Amino acid sequence: MPASRMSAPDRHGRRRFSKRVAAVVAGGVLAAAGTTGAFVASAAVPTFPDNLVVFPDRDFITVEGYQDRIGQTATIEVSRDGKVIGSAQSPVAAGDVAFEINHPGGVCWGNGTDLNVTPDIRPGDKVAIKFDGEVVGDTVVQDTYVSADSKLEGSTLTITGHVGPGVNPAQMEQRIVNPDLTETNIGRRDVRATPSTVLTPSDKGGYSSMLAVDQAAGTFTATYVFDDPAVAQIAASGGGERAMAWQQEDAEANRQGLTISEYKEVGGPGMSGCPAGPGDASAPAPGKAAVVRSEDKTSVQVTWTPVEAVPTADPVSGYSVVAIANTASSTTGDQVVLGRRTGASATRATITDLDPNESYKVEVRSIAGAKMSEAFGANVPSTPPAGDTEAPTLTASPAPDGDTAVPAKAVTLSVAEGDSADIYYTTDGSAVIGGDLLPTDKANLYTGPIPITAENTVVKAVAIDAAGNATPLLTGKYSPAAADPVPAAPVDLTGTVGQGSVALKWTAPEASITGYSIQVYESDAATATPVSTKEVPGTSTTITGLSEKPYWFTIKAANSSGYGQESAKVGPLTPTAITDRITISSARWKTGEFRVSGTGSVSGAVVTVWYAKSDGSGPDKTRASIASGTVVAGAYDIRLRDGAAPRTNPGRIFVESNNGGLAGPFTVANG
């Protein structure tokens, strides 16, 4: 690989590629995308300088770039077969690395989400990044890895590995990382082999290498021939073998969607305090549970809500439900235990043969594989607490109206503030409580609003407290409320073209909107079908990955009843060719000083800093520009002092190149 194509290696030993005459596009995602010229609904691999770097062997992810979103909270999700198996949230920080997951200095898996598990990341998994619920980028974990220890014969070192059918061989590397190599004639911390049919000398000298890929056989072989046998020994003895593959390479040869598989690295929690992986996770604790003792005190009925196992861990196979006598034997200290084992689908068990004069502690545990969860525990007294004879108060919303069917989408049951009781209900008109004062087999434990889906649904409910006091039976008749009409089409849809992109904005038709769907067309014909769609939560977005040709756009809004009609088409809008890429790395203001820095792909380009429009849709060119500067060696740094600096913080800004590149809106920080 010619040295002129390489920039300095980053913290992961990867190199950013800058200028070259033509990008290497031999199959893979980039070539496929070029045939349609439109983005795909899955959001696609992030575009430079934003990137997702996945280390599957350590279950570790680095999020790079996203500097136009500093301070915003991103959600990372790992999915397998369409199911999320790991997630975490973190704010975007300034710098090349926005944040990391499962790595010292970063956040743990499960941070900010309910999925408290470190996922076992594997080839084929999809990693997506979201802001405000919208997927803005994703990548598929590439199927390649080193499969055997290196072999050294004299000065020749070989490393073999696996490569799957979905990996583009032209977008692979094999590397050996050993910091001891820095002090040798290698001159850096790693050696690397790139696809080639002949040994190629390193740009820094000290060795030659090649990477031969036999995709039909599913294997690769990296060969290194060192000038010095002692250096070969260092490379062979330090470990650090890795296979690298990236999903896409853009027109400037920036590697995107990178997978770095590290030989013999161990997965699971990457730092203290992070959750266990699926293989070490405990069984999930049962959901809400309730216990009722029979009138004759000889049995208890235990009801719970089912649970799902940790993703990719052993499934829940059943439940252990036991009643433990509180009185211990005076001679042995033993306590009587009575119980049941249920199947995975069970939500109720009745334990019989209790001593009417004994109090018990009831424990419910889920079983997953060879593991049991922590217990839900409830004490069941032999007699009600002294003086506790008052039943709780139970209400329904909407309230029943005699024998008249009340329209309702759902019915909410609740006990009065200060009361502590479990609620049981039926929706088929059957009894809730049986002759032994236990809930009937058809009674459900209330955990949330009851949907009303059928005409004249009869809801019966009873609340029972820990002392066994039960409310009078509450009965109500309900019919489904009329569904909200689907929303009207959004209005005021407008678009602004950019390099390979179109920025869209519109006005919400009503307050109950839950999201929008954008349709992209390559024709304004009434019979045309969309070439792609994109769902977003807000009233603006930018469609990227477009070709230099006309496009038309429509939008439709959704509420609880679904999507409404499409708006009128807006177009034709023809994106410009991608000639310049601009990013904003930092923007800060304080009294007497204003500074903006970032990158640009065209050296010598003049960049101008503008105030953003009030809606953030683009530069506000009705106002004077704030400052300008020049891109030098791929970067710009604009600094205004004293009277030249804005008197107040500009808020949000855009940076525009005279070659058409545009970045923003970006929020200017104080200080």
XYZ file of C-alpha atoms in Angstrom:
671
model
C 0.000 0.000 0.000
C 1.657 3.294 -1.017
C 2.683 5.456 1.908
C 1.132 8.534 0.316
C -2.314 7.066 0.871
C -1.920 6.704 4.611
C -2.404 9.130 7.452
C -1.137 8.592 10.984
C -2.588 5.546 12.774
C -5.284 6.228 15.317
C -5.652 4.813 18.828
C -6.844 1.436 17.528
C -3.969 1.023 15.084
C -6.243 1.895 12.177
C -5.423 4.426 9.482
C -7.648 7.027 7.973
C -7.322 7.235 4.219
C -7.401 10.636 2.567
C -6.778 11.214 -1.134
C -6.421 8.763 -3.950
C -7.350 8.668 -7.611
C -10.047 5.978 -7.382
C -11.638 4.126 -4.520
C -11.283 0.362 -4.258
C -14.814 -0.924 -4.715
C -14.776 -4.629 -5.399
C -18.234 -5.829 -4.451
C -19.475 -5.144 -0.936
C -21.889 -2.564 0.328
C -20.542 0.465 -1.496
C -20.764 -1.130 -4.910
C -24.272 -2.366 -4.199
C -25.429 1.058 -3.033
C -24.083 2.660 -6.161
C -26.483 0.746 -8.348
C -29.536 2.441 -6.883
C -28.154 5.777 -5.792
C -30.541 5.902 -2.806
C -30.229 5.342 0.911
C -31.682 2.205 2.468
C -34.223 2.032 5.240
C -31.684 0.477 7.660
C -29.863 3.854 7.760
C -26.655 2.343 6.278
C -23.063 2.561 7.456
C -22.206 5.964 8.958
C -20.380 8.341 6.638
C -16.934 9.710 7.454
C -15.963 11.071 9.950
C -18.688 9.249 11.900
C -18.038 5.554 12.413
C -18.866 2.460 14.474
C -15.918 0.226 15.399
C -16.789 -3.209 16.813
C -14.434 -5.477 18.789
C -16.538 -8.665 18.964
C -14.061 -10.733 20.972
C -14.147 -8.189 23.811
C -17.799 -7.191 23.302
C -16.476 -3.645 23.041
C -17.631 -0.805 20.754
C -16.065 2.548 19.912
C -18.266 5.325 18.524
C -16.240 7.824 16.510
C -17.180 11.297 15.297
C -20.771 12.554 15.616
C -19.299 15.919 16.585
C -22.386 17.721 15.324
C -24.227 16.050 18.234
C -21.940 16.848 21.175
C -23.939 16.630 24.396
C -26.789 14.643 22.814
C -27.498 11.156 24.177
C -26.956 8.296 21.752
C -28.374 4.779 22.078
C -26.351 1.828 20.784
C -28.230 -1.414 20.102
C -26.829 -4.812 19.139
C -29.379 -7.000 17.344
C -29.392 -10.639 16.272
C -32.127 -12.042 14.044
C -34.072 -8.819 14.558
C -34.011 -9.000 18.373
C -32.044 -6.552 20.513
C -29.504 -8.485 22.619
C -27.569 -5.552 24.074
C -27.991 -1.796 24.460
C -26.435 1.213 26.169
C -26.738 4.989 26.187
C -24.069 7.669 26.458
C -23.740 11.369 25.670
C -21.499 12.301 22.756
C -18.243 13.898 23.891
C -15.915 16.173 21.945
C -13.061 14.482 20.116
C -12.427 11.699 17.617
C -13.883 9.146 20.052
C -17.423 10.215 20.942
C -17.719 7.455 23.572
C -16.969 3.779 24.181
C -18.979 0.871 25.571
C -17.512 -1.897 27.763
C -14.046 -0.344 27.847
C -12.256 1.519 30.676
C -13.255 5.159 30.545
C -16.513 4.332 28.769
C -19.941 3.123 29.880
C -21.209 -0.370 30.612
C -23.722 -2.266 28.548
C -27.151 -1.559 30.009
C -26.249 2.031 30.892
C -29.456 4.055 30.570
C -31.486 1.072 29.295
C -33.393 -1.836 30.825
C -31.253 -4.532 29.159
C -28.742 -5.259 31.920
C -26.469 -7.716 30.116
C -23.139 -7.590 28.278
C -23.984 -9.065 24.844
C -21.830 -11.788 23.343
C -21.217 -9.999 20.028
C -20.749 -12.330 17.059
C -20.318 -12.086 13.276
C -23.585 -11.173 11.575
C -24.901 -9.117 14.497
C -26.062 -5.593 13.627
C -24.884 -2.591 15.637
C -27.036 0.539 15.299
C -26.757 4.055 16.702
C -29.897 6.085 17.467
C -30.670 9.659 18.462
C -34.179 10.419 19.750
C -35.305 6.990 18.576
C -34.106 7.496 14.981
C -31.469 5.132 13.566
C -28.775 7.331 12.024
C -26.238 4.611 11.240
C -25.590 0.904 11.544
C -23.021 -1.720 10.671
C -22.934 -5.511 10.441
C -20.201 -7.332 12.375
C -17.927 -8.822 9.725
C -17.307 -12.572 9.680
C -13.536 -12.886 9.842
C -11.091 -13.832 12.597
C -7.701 -15.426 13.268
C -8.263 -19.124 13.936
C -4.833 -20.510 14.963
C -1.574 -19.539 16.631
C 1.047 -17.949 14.406
C 3.766 -20.168 12.950
C 7.394 -19.030 12.698
C 9.945 -20.666 10.439
C 13.203 -18.716 10.336
C 12.261 -15.177 9.326
C 8.858 -16.138 7.903
C 5.745 -15.790 10.044
C 2.330 -17.029 8.901
C -1.098 -16.488 10.398
C -4.239 -18.271 9.252
C -7.873 -17.466 9.813
C -11.500 -17.644 8.744
C -13.296 -15.357 6.288
C -17.035 -15.609 5.657
C -18.819 -15.245 2.309
C -20.180 -11.767 3.133
C -16.757 -10.186 3.699
C -15.198 -8.122 0.898
C -11.569 -9.349 0.622
C -10.488 -5.983 -0.789
C -11.569 -4.418 2.518
C -9.562 -6.657 4.851
C -6.288 -6.490 6.736
C -4.449 -8.772 9.102
C -2.259 -7.200 11.784
C -0.010 -8.168 14.666
C 0.153 -5.578 17.431
C 3.187 -5.590 19.735
C 4.534 -2.298 21.187
C 8.018 -3.882 21.377
C 8.204 -3.587 17.586
C 8.445 0.208 17.901
C 12.092 -0.012 19.028
C 13.094 -2.261 16.116
C 13.634 -1.523 12.442
C 9.824 -1.843 12.011
C 9.454 1.626 13.554
C 5.866 1.236 14.752
C 3.786 -0.887 17.116
C 2.370 -3.261 14.548
C 2.951 -5.079 11.296
C 0.222 -5.510 8.730
C -0.686 -7.562 5.695
C -3.074 -6.331 2.999
C -4.652 -8.294 0.127
C -1.987 -9.142 -2.443
C -0.722 -12.048 -4.512
C 2.942 -11.140 -3.951
C 5.015 -10.064 -0.981
C 4.988 -6.260 -0.716
C 7.655 -4.308 1.237
C 6.423 -2.204 4.150
C 6.487 1.554 3.588
C 8.732 1.867 6.682
C 10.918 -1.124 5.845
C 11.882 -4.105 7.980
C 9.556 -6.670 6.428
C 7.409 -7.652 3.463
C 3.914 -9.091 3.682
C 0.890 -10.348 1.797
C -2.667 -11.455 2.598
C -4.063 -14.302 0.493
C -7.835 -14.820 0.776
C -9.528 -18.027 -0.411
C -13.165 -17.121 0.059
C -14.393 -20.355 -1.503
C -12.572 -22.274 1.224
C -13.444 -19.674 3.853
C -9.821 -19.064 4.842
C -7.080 -16.462 4.687
C -3.320 -16.659 5.153
C -1.149 -13.709 6.109
C 2.575 -14.101 5.371
C 5.340 -11.912 6.825
C 9.010 -12.133 5.861
C 11.240 -10.102 8.197
C 14.685 -8.697 7.414
C 15.864 -9.591 10.925
C 15.069 -13.021 12.459
C 15.124 -11.443 15.956
C 12.330 -9.074 14.942
C 10.375 -12.011 13.543
C 10.657 -13.640 16.968
C 9.271 -10.499 18.658
C 6.309 -10.446 16.280
C 5.651 -14.149 16.867
C 5.882 -14.086 20.663
C 3.867 -11.018 21.637
C 0.348 -12.097 20.700
C -1.890 -9.328 19.376
C -3.004 -11.102 16.200
C -6.124 -9.603 14.733
C -8.277 -9.746 11.623
C -9.807 -6.491 10.425
C -12.600 -5.925 7.937
C -14.701 -2.919 7.202
C -18.091 -2.904 5.602
C -17.709 0.075 3.317
C -15.074 2.339 1.785
C -16.162 5.755 0.579
C -14.944 7.759 -2.400
C -12.056 9.167 -0.324
C -11.134 5.636 0.863
C -12.251 6.223 4.447
C -12.916 2.884 6.114
C -16.395 2.670 7.598
C -18.137 0.060 9.736
C -14.956 -1.556 11.033
C -14.760 -4.941 12.771
C -11.541 -5.736 14.669
C -11.418 -9.400 15.760
C -8.661 -9.960 18.326
C -7.316 -13.503 18.653
C -7.738 -15.071 22.117
C -9.250 -11.958 23.697
C -11.928 -12.703 26.295
C -15.467 -11.346 26.141
C -17.817 -10.366 28.912
C -17.645 -7.325 31.202
C -14.772 -5.060 30.178
C -14.473 -3.311 33.537
C -15.592 -3.597 37.121
C -19.277 -3.060 37.717
C -20.457 -3.951 34.216
C -23.203 -6.605 33.884
C -22.369 -10.231 33.197
C -22.613 -11.801 29.774
C -25.500 -14.127 28.886
C -23.493 -17.212 29.884
C -22.905 -15.868 33.400
C -26.150 -13.966 33.909
C -28.426 -15.201 36.645
C -31.949 -16.310 35.901
C -34.342 -13.332 35.669
C -36.401 -12.573 38.754
C -40.144 -13.152 38.377
C -42.350 -10.181 37.724
C -45.034 -8.838 40.038
C -46.205 -11.580 42.409
C -49.111 -11.809 44.848
C -50.127 -14.275 47.556
C -53.609 -15.007 48.984
C -54.282 -17.458 51.833
C -57.481 -19.487 51.843
C -60.261 -18.888 54.349
C -59.447 -22.115 56.226
C -55.697 -21.231 56.227
C -54.695 -24.624 54.772
C -53.540 -23.355 51.351
C -52.083 -20.336 49.597
C -52.482 -19.280 46.023
C -49.445 -17.582 44.455
C -49.778 -15.572 41.233
C -46.944 -13.914 39.292
C -46.246 -12.377 35.913
C -43.943 -14.327 33.579
C -40.454 -13.178 32.628
C -38.142 -13.485 29.644
C -34.593 -14.758 29.943
C -31.583 -12.602 29.231
C -31.201 -12.450 25.405
C -29.183 -15.432 24.062
C -29.001 -16.982 27.575
C -30.784 -20.176 28.651
C -34.567 -19.741 28.350
C -36.821 -19.815 31.406
C -37.915 -23.426 31.845
C -40.194 -23.063 34.866
C -40.722 -21.678 38.349
C -40.064 -22.859 41.888
C -42.819 -21.834 44.323
C -42.385 -22.722 47.988
C -43.970 -21.879 51.348
C -41.462 -21.992 54.228
C -42.803 -22.362 57.774
C -41.507 -19.579 60.001
C -41.324 -21.869 63.062
C -38.127 -23.916 63.204
C -37.779 -27.300 64.935
C -36.560 -26.897 68.516
C -34.229 -29.877 68.126
C -32.862 -29.674 64.583
C -33.592 -26.082 63.571
C -35.247 -27.368 60.377
C -38.195 -25.551 58.826
C -41.002 -27.266 56.920
C -41.018 -26.430 53.201
C -44.010 -27.115 50.953
C -44.055 -26.215 47.285
C -44.538 -26.735 43.573
C -42.456 -26.762 40.393
C -44.294 -25.354 37.384
C -43.744 -25.118 33.659
C -42.394 -22.067 31.835
C -45.851 -20.786 30.867
C -47.330 -21.009 34.373
C -48.406 -17.866 36.190
C -50.088 -19.431 39.238
C -49.588 -22.211 41.767
C -51.546 -23.359 44.815
C -49.680 -24.842 47.784
C -51.813 -27.050 50.039
C -51.480 -28.903 53.375
C -50.437 -25.788 55.302
C -50.741 -25.743 59.095
C -53.634 -23.326 59.841
C -51.801 -22.106 62.954
C -48.461 -21.512 61.221
C -47.242 -18.449 59.361
C -45.182 -18.894 56.193
C -42.840 -17.088 53.899
C -43.604 -17.654 50.225
C -40.754 -17.520 47.680
C -41.056 -17.561 43.859
C -37.989 -18.133 41.679
C -37.573 -18.580 37.935
C -35.460 -21.447 36.594
C -33.224 -21.016 33.534
C -30.901 -23.868 32.676
C -29.132 -24.851 35.892
C -29.762 -21.464 37.518
C -32.402 -20.097 39.838
C -33.222 -16.423 40.206
C -33.359 -14.354 43.333
C -36.687 -14.905 45.074
C -39.792 -12.830 45.273
C -40.674 -13.144 48.954
C -43.937 -12.500 50.819
C -44.889 -13.240 54.398
C -48.231 -14.947 54.968
C -49.405 -14.613 58.601
C -51.452 -17.297 60.309
C -53.906 -14.666 61.520
C -54.580 -11.122 60.238
C -52.627 -8.343 61.967
C -54.491 -7.200 65.062
C -57.132 -4.607 64.242
C -56.647 -4.788 60.443
C -60.179 -5.509 59.321
C -60.778 -2.650 56.887
C -60.906 -3.548 53.196
C -59.075 -1.372 50.663
C -60.965 0.897 48.253
C -61.044 -0.125 44.579
C -61.963 2.152 41.658
C -62.075 1.858 37.868
C -61.434 4.467 35.185
C -63.625 5.032 33.248
C -66.104 4.369 36.046
C -68.860 1.772 35.478
C -72.347 3.043 34.610
C -74.701 0.330 35.776
C -75.676 -1.939 32.886
C -74.700 0.645 30.253
C -71.612 -0.159 28.183
C -69.088 2.628 28.714
C -66.836 3.371 25.708
C -63.155 2.857 26.577
C -59.888 1.950 24.894
C -58.704 0.474 28.208
C -59.835 0.265 31.822
C -57.484 1.266 34.644
C -57.966 -0.256 38.105
C -56.475 1.257 41.254
C -56.745 1.215 45.039
C -56.990 4.350 47.133
C -53.794 6.160 48.071
C -52.355 4.604 51.212
C -53.931 1.207 50.584
C -51.694 -1.741 49.749
C -53.470 -4.532 47.922
C -53.314 -6.826 44.925
C -56.076 -6.607 42.316
C -57.556 -9.612 40.505
C -59.981 -9.368 37.589
C -61.847 -11.240 34.853
C -63.159 -9.977 31.502
C -65.566 -12.779 30.585
C -68.135 -12.147 33.310
C -66.912 -15.093 35.402
C -66.293 -14.982 39.153
C -63.076 -13.460 40.478
C -63.098 -15.060 43.975
C -64.097 -18.669 44.730
C -65.795 -20.248 47.737
C -62.466 -20.585 49.598
C -61.835 -16.844 49.130
C -58.999 -17.575 46.690
C -58.897 -16.089 43.160
C -60.508 -18.410 40.616
C -58.540 -20.069 37.823
C -59.837 -17.450 35.379
C -58.854 -14.484 37.556
C -55.889 -12.427 36.328
C -53.428 -10.512 38.477
C -53.743 -6.845 37.501
C -50.471 -5.336 36.233
C -51.680 -2.530 33.963
C -54.620 -1.114 31.991
C -57.025 -3.719 30.575
C -57.555 -3.270 26.799
C -61.189 -3.283 25.703
C -61.453 -5.012 22.322
C -64.947 -6.521 22.301
C -68.456 -5.097 22.635
C -70.103 -5.396 26.063
C -66.963 -6.627 27.822
C -67.803 -7.274 31.491
C -64.902 -6.430 33.823
C -65.120 -7.827 37.351
C -62.431 -6.988 39.909
C -61.573 -7.477 43.577
C -58.666 -6.051 45.588
C -57.230 -8.136 48.467
C -54.744 -6.802 51.028
C -52.081 -8.692 53.010
C -54.498 -9.235 55.919
C -56.954 -10.984 53.604
C -59.451 -8.139 53.530
C -61.243 -8.033 50.169
C -63.188 -5.238 48.519
C -66.749 -5.693 47.360
C -66.927 -6.954 43.785
C -66.546 -4.156 41.239
C -68.425 -4.777 37.995
C -68.497 -2.672 34.849
C -69.575 -3.111 31.229
C -67.409 -1.602 28.466
C -67.263 -1.401 24.676
C -64.330 -0.289 22.501
C -64.059 3.465 22.095
C -63.916 4.757 18.547
C -60.365 4.757 17.220
C -58.704 8.074 16.610
C -58.796 8.948 12.906
C -55.462 8.666 11.144
C -53.764 12.048 10.822
C -53.975 14.320 7.828
C -50.988 14.665 5.549
C -48.217 16.923 6.863
C -47.956 20.329 5.196
C -45.221 22.765 4.245
C -42.824 20.027 3.149
C -39.692 21.652 1.733
C -36.268 20.374 0.783
C -32.781 21.814 0.459
C -30.220 19.965 -1.637
C -26.692 19.296 -0.467
C -23.798 17.108 -1.490
C -25.359 13.687 -2.008
C -28.191 14.673 0.321
C -31.486 16.519 0.736
C -32.507 18.230 3.986
C -36.280 18.063 4.544
C -38.557 19.889 6.981
C -42.322 20.072 7.401
C -45.128 21.067 9.757
C -46.971 18.606 11.983
C -50.692 18.321 11.095
C -51.799 17.756 14.711
C -50.470 17.299 18.253
C -51.048 13.529 18.574
C -48.405 12.532 16.000
C -46.122 9.675 17.062
C -43.811 9.673 14.026
C -43.377 10.178 10.307
C -42.511 8.116 7.244
C -40.599 9.679 4.357
C -40.943 8.199 0.864
C -38.209 8.759 -1.728
C -39.126 8.571 -5.426
C -37.098 8.700 -8.605
C -40.154 9.737 -10.632
C -43.093 12.108 -10.196
C -45.464 9.711 -11.951
C -48.608 8.907 -9.982
C -47.887 5.183 -10.386
C -44.291 5.440 -9.146
C -43.301 3.379 -6.117
C -40.825 4.587 -3.493
C -37.229 3.463 -3.916
C -36.771 3.734 -0.164
C -38.473 4.929 3.014
C -37.292 6.322 6.313
C -39.096 6.660 9.634
C -38.275 9.627 11.883
C -39.784 11.055 15.089
C -39.343 14.793 14.464
C -40.283 17.348 11.811
C -36.950 17.512 10.006
C -34.297 15.125 8.746
C -31.571 14.790 6.137
C -31.643 12.036 3.531
C -28.098 10.994 2.638
C -26.503 8.547 0.195
C -28.266 10.066 -2.810
C -26.921 10.284 -6.356
C -26.614 13.370 -8.544
C -30.064 12.988 -10.129
C -33.643 14.192 -9.508
C -35.646 12.904 -6.534
C -39.170 13.534 -5.278
C -40.271 13.195 -1.659
C -43.513 12.700 0.252
C -44.231 12.338 3.940
C -47.032 10.839 5.994
C -47.720 11.088 9.719
C -48.727 8.401 12.213
C -50.737 8.373 15.426
C -52.126 5.548 17.570
C -54.323 4.445 14.653
C -51.513 4.203 12.106
C -50.259 6.229 9.146
C -52.373 8.772 7.313
C -52.176 9.922 3.715
C -49.009 10.967 1.933
C -48.379 14.616 1.346
C -48.046 16.035 -2.133
C -44.712 15.261 -3.772
C -41.926 17.790 -3.429
C -39.382 17.839 -6.227
C -37.538 17.460 -8.363
C -34.614 17.998 -5.983
C -31.227 17.090 -7.420
C -28.370 16.621 -4.936
C -25.016 18.023 -5.935
C -21.955 15.853 -6.433
C -19.905 15.130 -3.339
C -16.857 17.340 -3.837
C -16.111 18.388 -0.271
C -16.746 16.979 3.206
C -16.845 19.372 6.137
C -17.098 18.514 9.851
C -17.262 20.625 12.995
C -15.144 19.221 15.815
C -15.478 22.037 18.317
C -17.174 25.428 18.671
C -16.747 27.535 21.829
C -17.549 31.091 22.836
C -16.620 33.271 25.789
C -16.474 37.019 26.167
C -13.833 38.296 23.785
C -13.160 34.953 22.085
C -14.879 32.657 19.567
C -13.254 29.536 18.104
C -14.460 26.908 15.618
C -12.393 23.954 14.401
C -13.027 20.904 12.248
C -11.952 19.030 9.145
C -12.317 19.471 5.399
C -11.483 17.067 2.606
C -10.254 19.757 0.181
C -7.128 21.637 1.244
C -7.254 25.302 0.308
C -11.048 25.451 0.485
C -12.495 28.547 2.127
C -14.958 27.782 4.926
C -17.495 30.252 6.279
C -19.232 30.162 9.670
C -22.927 31.141 9.581
C -25.654 31.516 12.157
C -28.215 28.684 11.884
C -31.796 29.428 10.918
C -34.216 29.422 13.833
C -35.453 25.929 12.898
C -31.921 24.601 12.373
C -32.631 23.692 8.763
C -29.609 25.480 7.298
C -27.392 28.576 7.338
C -29.207 31.873 7.882
C -27.826 33.910 4.996
C -30.087 36.830 5.765
C -27.531 37.623 8.458
C -23.870 38.418 7.984
C -21.465 35.516 8.309
C -19.615 35.204 11.610
C -16.143 34.314 10.332
C -14.225 32.502 7.612
C -11.015 30.526 7.274
C -9.085 28.108 5.095
C -8.688 24.335 5.180
C -4.991 23.497 5.587
C -3.767 19.873 5.540
C -7.311 18.577 6.012
C -8.276 20.839 8.928
C -9.389 24.375 9.750
C -9.169 26.399 12.967
C -10.953 29.761 13.050
C -10.351 32.006 16.059
C -11.736 35.476 16.706
C -10.560 37.627 19.594
C -11.627 40.826 21.334
C -13.819 43.063 19.173
C -13.851 40.592 16.279
C -15.592 37.939 18.387
C -19.422 37.899 18.594
C -20.708 39.806 21.615
C -22.960 36.895 22.606
C -22.901 33.133 22.077
C -24.133 32.495 18.498
C -26.104 29.436 19.645
C -26.222 27.043 16.693
C -23.962 27.432 13.653
C -23.241 25.966 10.233
C -19.870 25.792 8.487
C -19.963 25.927 4.681
C -17.159 25.387 2.184
C -16.884 27.279 -1.080
C -16.783 23.803 -2.672
C -20.283 23.031 -1.400
C -19.501 21.097 1.777
C -21.794 21.870 4.718
C -21.800 20.846 8.388
C -24.315 21.704 11.115
C -26.330 22.653 12.960
C -23.737 22.578 15.759
C -24.344 24.021 19.224
C -21.671 26.441 20.403
C -20.484 25.721 23.950
C -19.717 28.356 26.556
C -16.246 28.657 28.021
